[in-house]
N, CA, C and O of each residue as an XYZ file, in Angstrom:
348
protein
N      15.864     36.945    -25.759
C      14.841     37.188    -26.670
C      13.493     36.144    -26.082
O      13.711     35.061    -25.538
N      12.429     36.573    -26.257
C      11.220     35.671    -25.695
C      10.881     34.535    -26.322
O      10.935     34.627    -27.548
N      10.552     33.502    -25.899
C      10.131     32.161    -26.622
C       9.503     32.162    -27.773
O       9.907     31.504    -28.731
N       8.408     32.931    -27.802
C       7.575     32.904    -28.760
C       8.149     33.655    -30.175
O       7.722     33.417    -31.305
N       9.172     34.575    -29.845
C       9.992     35.287    -31.013
C      10.875     34.484    -31.519
O      11.233     34.670    -32.682
N      11.343     33.565    -30.857
C      12.561     32.730    -31.262
C      11.998     31.776    -32.308
O      10.907     31.249    -32.088
N      12.631     31.531    -33.373
C      12.097     30.647    -34.590
C      11.921     29.260    -33.844
O      12.686     28.925    -32.940
N      10.892     28.494    -34.266
C      10.638     27.236    -33.657
C      11.935     26.158    -33.802
O      12.219     25.304    -32.963
N      12.553     26.372    -34.896
C      13.765     25.468    -35.059
C      14.736     25.757    -34.359
O      15.524     24.831    -34.168
N      15.026     26.959    -33.789
C      16.213     27.374    -32.816
C      15.697     26.946    -31.367
O      16.507     26.524    -30.543
N      14.393     27.056    -31.079
C      13.957     26.696    -29.841
C      14.068     25.124    -29.581
O      14.500     24.627    -28.541
N      13.623     24.448    -30.659
C      13.730     22.852    -30.571
C      15.275     22.568    -30.439
O      15.733     21.780    -29.612
N      16.001     23.258    -31.299
C      17.592     22.900    -31.213
C      18.244     23.063    -29.901
O      19.311     22.509    -29.634
N      17.562     23.872    -29.031
C      17.982     24.118    -27.715
C      17.878     23.260    -26.704
O      18.483     23.314    -25.634
N      16.936     22.296    -27.131
C      16.720     20.956    -26.224
C      16.025     21.628    -24.902
O      16.675     21.607    -23.857
N      14.882     22.152    -24.913
C      14.124     22.622    -23.897
C      13.367     21.639    -22.962
O      12.435     22.095    -22.299
N      13.691     20.339    -22.856
C      13.110     19.227    -22.287
C      13.601     18.975    -20.808
O      14.818     19.007    -20.621
N      12.805     18.738    -19.793
C      13.408     18.510    -18.580
C      13.565     17.103    -18.360
O      12.989     16.228    -19.005
N      14.487     16.903    -17.287
C      14.750     15.382    -16.853
C      13.775     14.753    -16.017
O      13.044     15.426    -15.291
N      13.718     13.513    -16.074
C      12.838     12.892    -15.222
C      13.067     13.113    -13.567
O      14.132     13.391    -13.016
N      11.849     12.921    -12.987
C      12.140     13.132    -11.558
C      13.090     12.095    -10.841
O      13.453     11.096    -11.461
N      13.452     12.295     -9.680
C      14.273     11.558     -8.766
C      13.765     10.086     -8.822
O      12.583      9.854     -8.571
N      14.607      9.116     -9.136
C      14.329      7.893     -9.058
C      13.262      7.224    -10.143
O      12.593      6.207     -9.960
N      13.282      7.999    -11.224
C      12.536      7.733    -12.210
C      13.385      7.575    -13.599
O      14.472      8.137    -13.733
N      12.830      6.807    -14.567
C      13.391      6.679    -15.819
C      12.657      7.536    -16.702
O      11.627      8.102    -16.334
N      13.213      7.675    -18.025
C      12.425      8.528    -19.054
C      12.776      8.018    -20.437
O      13.228      6.881    -20.576
N      12.618      8.668    -21.255
C      12.868      8.408    -22.655
C      14.295      8.606    -23.106
O      14.896      9.578    -22.648
N      14.842      7.883    -23.863
C      16.190      7.964    -24.283
C      16.600      9.272    -24.865
O      16.157      9.615    -25.962
N      17.480     10.072    -24.144
C      17.884     11.302    -24.682
C      18.330     11.343    -26.167
O      17.982     12.173    -27.007
N      19.108     10.364    -26.319
C      19.738     10.059    -27.678
C      18.622      9.913    -28.789
O      18.778     10.538    -29.838
N      17.663      9.233    -28.639
C      16.531      8.873    -29.412
C      15.697     10.062    -29.623
O      15.389     10.431    -30.757
N      15.349     10.631    -28.625
C      14.675     12.039    -28.682
C      15.415     12.937    -29.550
O      14.867     13.587    -30.440
N      16.897     12.983    -29.244
C      17.405     14.119    -29.908
C      17.540     13.776    -31.369
O      17.577     14.697    -32.185
N      17.609     12.604    -31.734
C      17.714     12.186    -33.180
C      16.515     12.703    -34.037
O      16.636     13.245    -35.135
N      15.346     12.462    -33.386
C      14.030     12.865    -34.002
C      14.070     14.290    -34.069
O      13.827     14.841    -35.143
N      14.363     14.988    -32.994
C      14.269     16.475    -32.778
C      15.368     17.147    -33.929
O      15.058     18.147    -34.578
N      16.532     16.535    -34.067
C      17.395     17.008    -35.032
C      16.933     16.915    -36.356
O      17.277     17.827    -37.108
N      16.208     15.989    -36.823
C      15.751     15.766    -37.917
C      14.471     16.780    -38.267
O      14.282     17.305    -39.364
N      13.699     16.921    -37.169
C      12.668     18.087    -37.343
C      13.289     19.434    -37.522
O      12.761     20.199    -38.329
N      14.273     19.783    -36.908
C      14.877     21.024    -36.947
C      15.364     21.186    -38.475
O      15.063     22.165    -39.158
N      16.078     20.211    -38.888
C      16.809     20.304    -40.320
C      15.679     20.347    -41.277
O      15.918     20.864    -42.368
N      14.362     19.843    -41.029
C      13.388     19.972    -41.885
C      12.790     21.246    -42.006
O      12.486     21.781    -43.072
N      12.597     21.813    -40.625
C      12.091     23.097    -40.562
C      12.880     24.187    -41.125
O      12.331     25.164    -41.635
N      14.348     24.038    -41.042
C      15.223     24.909    -41.634
C      15.069     24.829    -43.091
O      15.332     25.838    -43.745
N      14.700     23.826    -43.649
C      14.782     23.420    -45.137
C      13.316     23.922    -45.560
O      12.984     23.863    -46.744
N      12.527     24.367    -44.674
C      10.922     24.681    -44.947
C      10.316     23.498    -45.489
O       9.587     23.675    -46.464
N      10.474     22.268    -45.037
C       9.870     21.070    -45.483
C       9.000     20.430    -44.209
O       9.207     20.700    -43.026
N       8.189     19.707    -44.614
C       7.095     18.924    -43.822
C       7.840     17.790    -42.871
O       8.748     17.113    -43.355
N       7.476     17.635    -41.687
C       8.042     16.796    -40.776
C       7.016     15.682    -40.129
O       7.372     14.922    -39.229
N       5.892     15.684    -40.619
C       4.774     15.089    -39.913
C       5.055     13.422    -39.852
O       4.660     12.689    -38.945
N       5.775     13.030    -40.949
C       5.944     11.689    -40.980
C       7.014     11.132    -40.042
O       7.121      9.922    -39.841
N       7.787     12.030    -39.485
C       8.841     11.749    -38.366
C       8.192     11.533    -37.013
O       8.720     10.917    -36.087
N       6.897     12.147    -36.989
C       6.302     11.958    -35.584
C       4.912     11.187    -35.520
O       4.108     11.295    -34.593
N       4.761     10.427    -36.602
C       3.322      9.755    -36.648
C       3.491      8.610    -35.679
O       2.572      8.508    -34.866
N       4.412      7.775    -35.595
C       4.603      6.705    -34.677
C       5.838      6.782    -33.822
O       6.799      6.051    -34.061
N       5.839      7.574    -32.917
C       7.148      7.605    -32.075
C       7.000      6.546    -30.945
O       5.950      6.383    -30.324
N       8.025      5.914    -30.757
C       8.319      4.730    -29.569
C       9.644      4.764    -29.238
O      10.481      4.066    -29.812
N       9.952      5.705    -28.147
C      11.310      5.881    -27.620
C      11.697      4.945    -26.807
O      10.805      4.528    -26.068
N      12.882      4.401    -26.673
C      13.232      3.504    -25.753
C      13.475      4.150    -24.407
O      13.871      5.311    -24.299
N      13.214      3.328    -23.360
C      13.483      3.976    -21.913
C      14.977      4.130    -21.598
O      15.794      3.453    -22.222
N      15.323      4.910    -20.744
C      16.609      5.056    -20.467
C      16.593      5.526    -18.845
O      15.584      6.027    -18.350
N      17.685      5.330    -18.170
C      17.843      5.800    -16.788
C      17.924      7.344    -16.765
O      18.276      8.059    -17.704
N      17.570      7.704    -15.628
C      17.269      9.363    -15.474
C      18.762     10.164    -16.088
O      18.634     11.104    -16.873
N      19.968      9.758    -15.710
C      21.033     10.524    -16.238
C      20.996     10.600    -17.542
O      21.543     11.588    -18.032
N      20.404      9.678    -18.399
C      20.448      9.792    -19.945
C      19.047     10.088    -20.579
O      18.871      9.926    -21.787
N      18.198     10.460    -19.866
C      16.780     10.563    -20.336
C      16.243     11.873    -20.210
O      16.742     12.675    -19.420
N      15.106     12.202    -21.042
C      14.281     13.151    -20.649
C      12.927     12.777    -20.262
O      12.461     11.786    -20.825
N      12.152     13.439    -19.330
C      10.959     13.294    -18.805
C      10.061     12.913    -19.880
O      10.120     13.490    -20.966
N       9.144     11.879    -19.628
C       8.341     11.225    -20.692
C       7.246     12.096    -20.996
O       6.820     12.194    -22.146
N       6.719     12.796    -19.941
C       5.459     13.673    -20.146
C       5.917     14.792    -20.828
O       5.189     15.240    -21.715
N       6.985     15.337    -20.590
C       7.648     16.597    -21.378
C       7.759     16.228    -22.813
O       7.354     17.036    -23.649
N       8.325     14.955    -23.231
C       8.576     14.698    -24.608
C       7.088     14.260    -25.210
O       6.828     14.561    -26.374
N       6.306     13.685    -24.555
C       4.973     13.315    -25.057
C       4.304     14.832    -25.451
O       3.721     15.041    -26.514
N       4.479     15.718    -24.515
C       3.732     17.009    -24.760
C       4.278     17.551    -25.919
O       3.492     17.933    -26.786
N       5.583     17.666    -26.117
C       6.419     18.396    -27.159
C       5.841     17.810    -28.359
O       5.249     18.554    -29.141
N       5.952     16.448    -28.619
C       5.785     15.957    -29.930
C       4.118     16.004    -30.081
O       3.693     16.125    -31.230
N       3.251     15.926    -29.101
C       1.803     16.032    -29.362
C       1.557     17.426    -30.109
O       1.006     17.609    -31.195
N       2.170     18.449    -29.143
C       1.980     19.694    -29.802
C       2.347     19.839    -31.254
O       1.591     20.410    -32.040
N       3.557     19.302    -31.632
C       3.983     19.340    -32.989
C       3.112     18.547    -33.974
O       2.992     18.913    -35.144
N       2.509     17.455    -33.482
C       1.806     16.599    -34.268
C       0.427     17.308    -34.618
O      -0.176     17.104    -35.672
N       0.034     18.093    -33.698
C      -1.298     18.765    -33.886
C      -1.269     20.136    -34.252
O      -2.334     20.753    -34.262
N      -0.009     20.812    -34.612
C       0.061     21.906    -35.128
C      -0.089     23.054    -34.090
O      -0.422     24.192    -34.423
N       0.185     22.673    -32.770
C       0.110     23.724    -31.716
C       1.743     24.255    -31.572
O       2.723     23.631    -31.980
N       1.750     25.227    -31.063
C       3.123     25.901    -30.642
C       3.495     25.381    -29.320
O       2.909     25.698    -28.285
N       4.597     24.485    -29.395
C       5.076     23.905    -28.019
C       5.859     25.045    -27.108
O       6.190     24.835    -25.941
N       6.064     26.074    -27.698
C       6.967     27.177    -26.898
C       6.085     27.579    -25.886
O       6.576     28.035    -24.853
N       4.963     27.498    -25.993
C       4.020     28.136    -24.704
C       4.208     29.311    -24.268
O       3.519     29.743    -23.344
């Protein structure tokens, strides 16, 4: 199934985020997943999620337990401004 045809909540639930580069840290995978899970839950209930992404401040984590900072920032910026992050 093409990305654009997959419902946004299913796409988000699949965790389409890359890992940080070698010798870099990133945002805590657990913290990002918690927010993403709440957004997916609200999307499935046809509810707003903007309050969840107003002020995000994810803790840093070592590469093995992290998502790439830029990938996370891009995802949540797209969601914040109403753009489709599935690209």
